[in-house]
Phi, psi and omega in degrees: 000317180296321180296319179296318180296318180296321180295319178297314178301319181295318179298316179299319180298318180296316181298316180298321179297315180299310182294326177298319178296319179296316180298317181296316180299320181297318179297319179295321179296323183286344181296122184268147168239163188293339177297337179297333180291325184274068183276134183297136174055044178228150174248118180254169176262135172238122184240129180247123174249114186223144178303138182301325179295322179288322177297317178297320179294319180295321179284336178282334182232054187295325183291342179286340180053049182271134179286144171229158179271146181202158171265129186244127174241120182239115181050047175072012174252123188251145174228124181268151174058044173271166178259141177221142177212161172290160181212162174125164175254264177299322179301310182299315181300316183294316181291320180298329181271005176251188178266005183272149172248017182276075182273158165274153185227151168246130179249124179242108189290334182255019183297317184246350177233108185302129176083355182288136179219165172252102182053032181098355182269128178280310186218155180218146179251140177242104185266136190277350182085021181298138179066018179225089180295342180278341186065002193244344191306308184296315181302313183289321182296316177298323181299314181291328176293322177297317180294334178279351176097019180269152174274107183225166182294154173284152180221155176201140174287146180210145170272119184264129175242137172239117184052049176069007178255126180294124176271314178150189182277119180242175171242121176274132184227134172299123180290152177271101177205201187300321181293325175295315181298318178299316182288313189282328185242005179052049189243045182285329185286306184236085182292136178268223181239135180240122182246134170267124184268109184277181182307134179092008182279070183272353175069023172283147185266132172226139189303315184254017180291137177265353179052049179295345177289350177264103183271112181289112182269318176221151180115179188243353186278072181293340178275353179060035184297314180295322178296316180298321179296317178297315181297321179296316179296321179297317182285336181270005176298122175297143183304124177084003183237146180289325189055224181250028185299329182290346174288331185254343190220133166285092189302319182300324179296323178289317181295320178293320179297313180296316181298318181293319176299321182293314185283320184268011174054055179251104184245010167267064193203191175301328183282351179262194185276348180266344173052056183214196179063048169205161176241159172236123178255122178258121181278180185295342178265004177084018179259134186259144175237135178277130177239114182292156182203143168071096185235024180292345178255011178287178180054044174084018183295336177246037186103131190304312179062031186282355179251008179296134181288141183288341177276342178228064188282061181231132179229100181115033179168187182252138178295338179297337182262009183233081186297334179296333177266304186300310186287324178291316183286349175282347177272116185309318181297316181292323180296320178295320177295319176300314175303320181298318179293325175299314182293323175300316180294322179298321178293317178301323187278000180297332178251029186300318182296324177294318179297319178297322180295323178297315180293323179301317180300327181285313192260346185304316179301326181281327175295318182298327184258005180295120185276347184228043187287156173279345185224157176285165177295328178295321178291326174299312181295321179297324184289345182237017183237138178291130182258167177291315179266081188290344181261010184266132178236134183233139174286139180282132182287171180243076184288148176264345178222161178227140175252002179290135182237151172285177178297334179275003177088359181277147178294131184283341187245352180053033178078007182271149175294140184272339185205156177271356186084359181264110183129178181230157183259016179299142177296137179293334177289318176299315182303310182291322177299314178296320182292316180298319178297318178295317181296320178300319180293323178295316180290334179274358180081009180275342177223156183291139171275343177252109180241027185298335181261003180275154182301137176096350181260348184234348190273341178084167181254006186295322183200163175086188181253131181254146180251122181250060177065241180280354182280160176291147176295147182240120179279119180258154180293149178286155172085171180264152177263120180257134181290143172272136185241153176295142171300141180276131180279128176272167174293146182199212186237151186224167182221159177299169179305147182231163175253167181237089183288162180264005182296160182213150177225104186295342183280342182230093186285201195201206189229154178210167178133108184232030185271155173085167180225070183290153169279186183214146169219119187299142172214118183250139180218124188297321187274068172078010172071097178288112185268056178296138176269113183268011176088356183260358183267146175277342172205170183243019179290128178272128178251161179228126171251131177238113180050043176087359179252139171284132178260123178262132182244157173281333180236130180299147171304150182242150173249117180229115177054042178080004181243130180269129178253136179233162180293123185291312184300316184297315183289323181290320180290327176295332178276358177093013180270153172270129184245132181233139184242129176250104185293327183293316181264358183055042183244139177238131183237133178241133182232125174220121182054241182260015183245131177237125180241126183231128177222158183238135179301130179088353180252137178271011178256129176240144180249120177250110186052040176085353180264128184286135174230158181253129178273152177297319175222146179289148175300153178217159177264125175229121180049047177070018178242138173279119183250136180231159175295136183295333180296340177302323182297323180280314187281328183261332184252359176070032179264164172262122185237127181232138179251129174250111189294311184294318181281350185052050185235129171259120179252121180243126181229151179273163177287000000 
């Protein structure tokens, strides 16, 4: 009997062990990582909840790319108090100067909460589809790079909502930062340096060049020492010889990048005249990997370029100024590998029309109901349909009104311009068909592989009219496009997280003013922020952001003797303090948690928990508001305060 009982217990133990193992495995399977969000050929919902005042401020100053706080929900996963800002270079400028509010955005989950991530993801980009009537260029280019074996960002289509209002069909993209590097290169332990290569990043070597076009996104090499060493080695390659370049560069990453731009006709890249839209990741051993970025102008978006020679794959400049292409392709072994990647892509593209049809089936319902598109539904269909005149390229017009209607009869564009005229409306299917035909002829010896002397390959896209063979000439805008950059945050002072109460005190007022769209150049001044007008601002209204929120005052901030004064009640109540005013003694007292701050109008002495401190300037009453030096917020309240001169913006953030 005892043996039978023991046997039963043993069986039960075994069964429990088995089921315990199954349960554990199930739990591990259910654990999500952020790659799960980027599901292939799916449209997810992305919802942004942001205070209306902050949304209005962001739309009033889009070119400044200023962060605001918002709650972000992505595919039903929510993150509170994340940072969001507008983004883009030419795209942002063009939309800001139009009547459209369909901006692209960057979401930074840890902007206001240190260490906060979405399933391990630090940042995400939401691209509006500007200059892409097909909605597909960027998605497809990244897809083919993945199939080619490159480490590139994850992507997913998404319906974007802001405060429960549908904005339209966007593309969600994994941002290139530390979380991408950890995922793509398994580099969580010893992170190297990640550089975003801005306009003009042609990688030519100059002895005293500081390479300011390389924006260090992650890492510690602020002097760019490793980057300079790599660029020098690249430029010093003897013609036709490897030298020691493989010590500094993952050559295959460069060859695949060049091959994809060549085959997919992407010249808003290193291969075009702006020499940008790529990153360089330096690992702990000093070896660089090319990471492609930004493909809304791929598939002929900047002129089809379907006749460019594969030995001189540059459209809009000279190969002599692009050592990453010229010097690598001068090495016979590298050129053959490059040819191999071109042929791999050509094989992948044999079913391109079928692949486009598959994506159309996924996104068409969302395109049809998109309330703020840059293009009509007819232009969308044209951009993904094979035409009779496959070699014809047309510039997209810049309409001020639209007569296109949704199925419900509503205007799809709300009177907004659909396009800036920058880009082409050639079908992506026509573009690839023409390119594949040309590439076959080049490999068969029927067409030249060197087209460096042909029209359109050396003149650049910066200005003038370009001739693309049998295609119609395309008039491009004059001048260069300069990227707008975020103001740089200086070191400062910080405070714990705060709440934003709805309380009000009519006796002690506050600032307002959200007009204009100034650009920005940071200027920091320790003594209350000298608000000198350098002539580049569209207005001189001083604004205040506190932890991503715009603070509205009854009385505008003042500049007196180089010191900026702001409304005391507004800033203290925004920090969650209770503010009390004694009219008889002209004293204002603020209480938050265990801290009491008491100051008197006209006196430069302030009491913090009974301890006397000296103010730079005494508080004063202006238009029924108690005004204090803004530096008081940093020195007495432990906040981080940054002044942006061009934007006339004071940014205050907590620790």
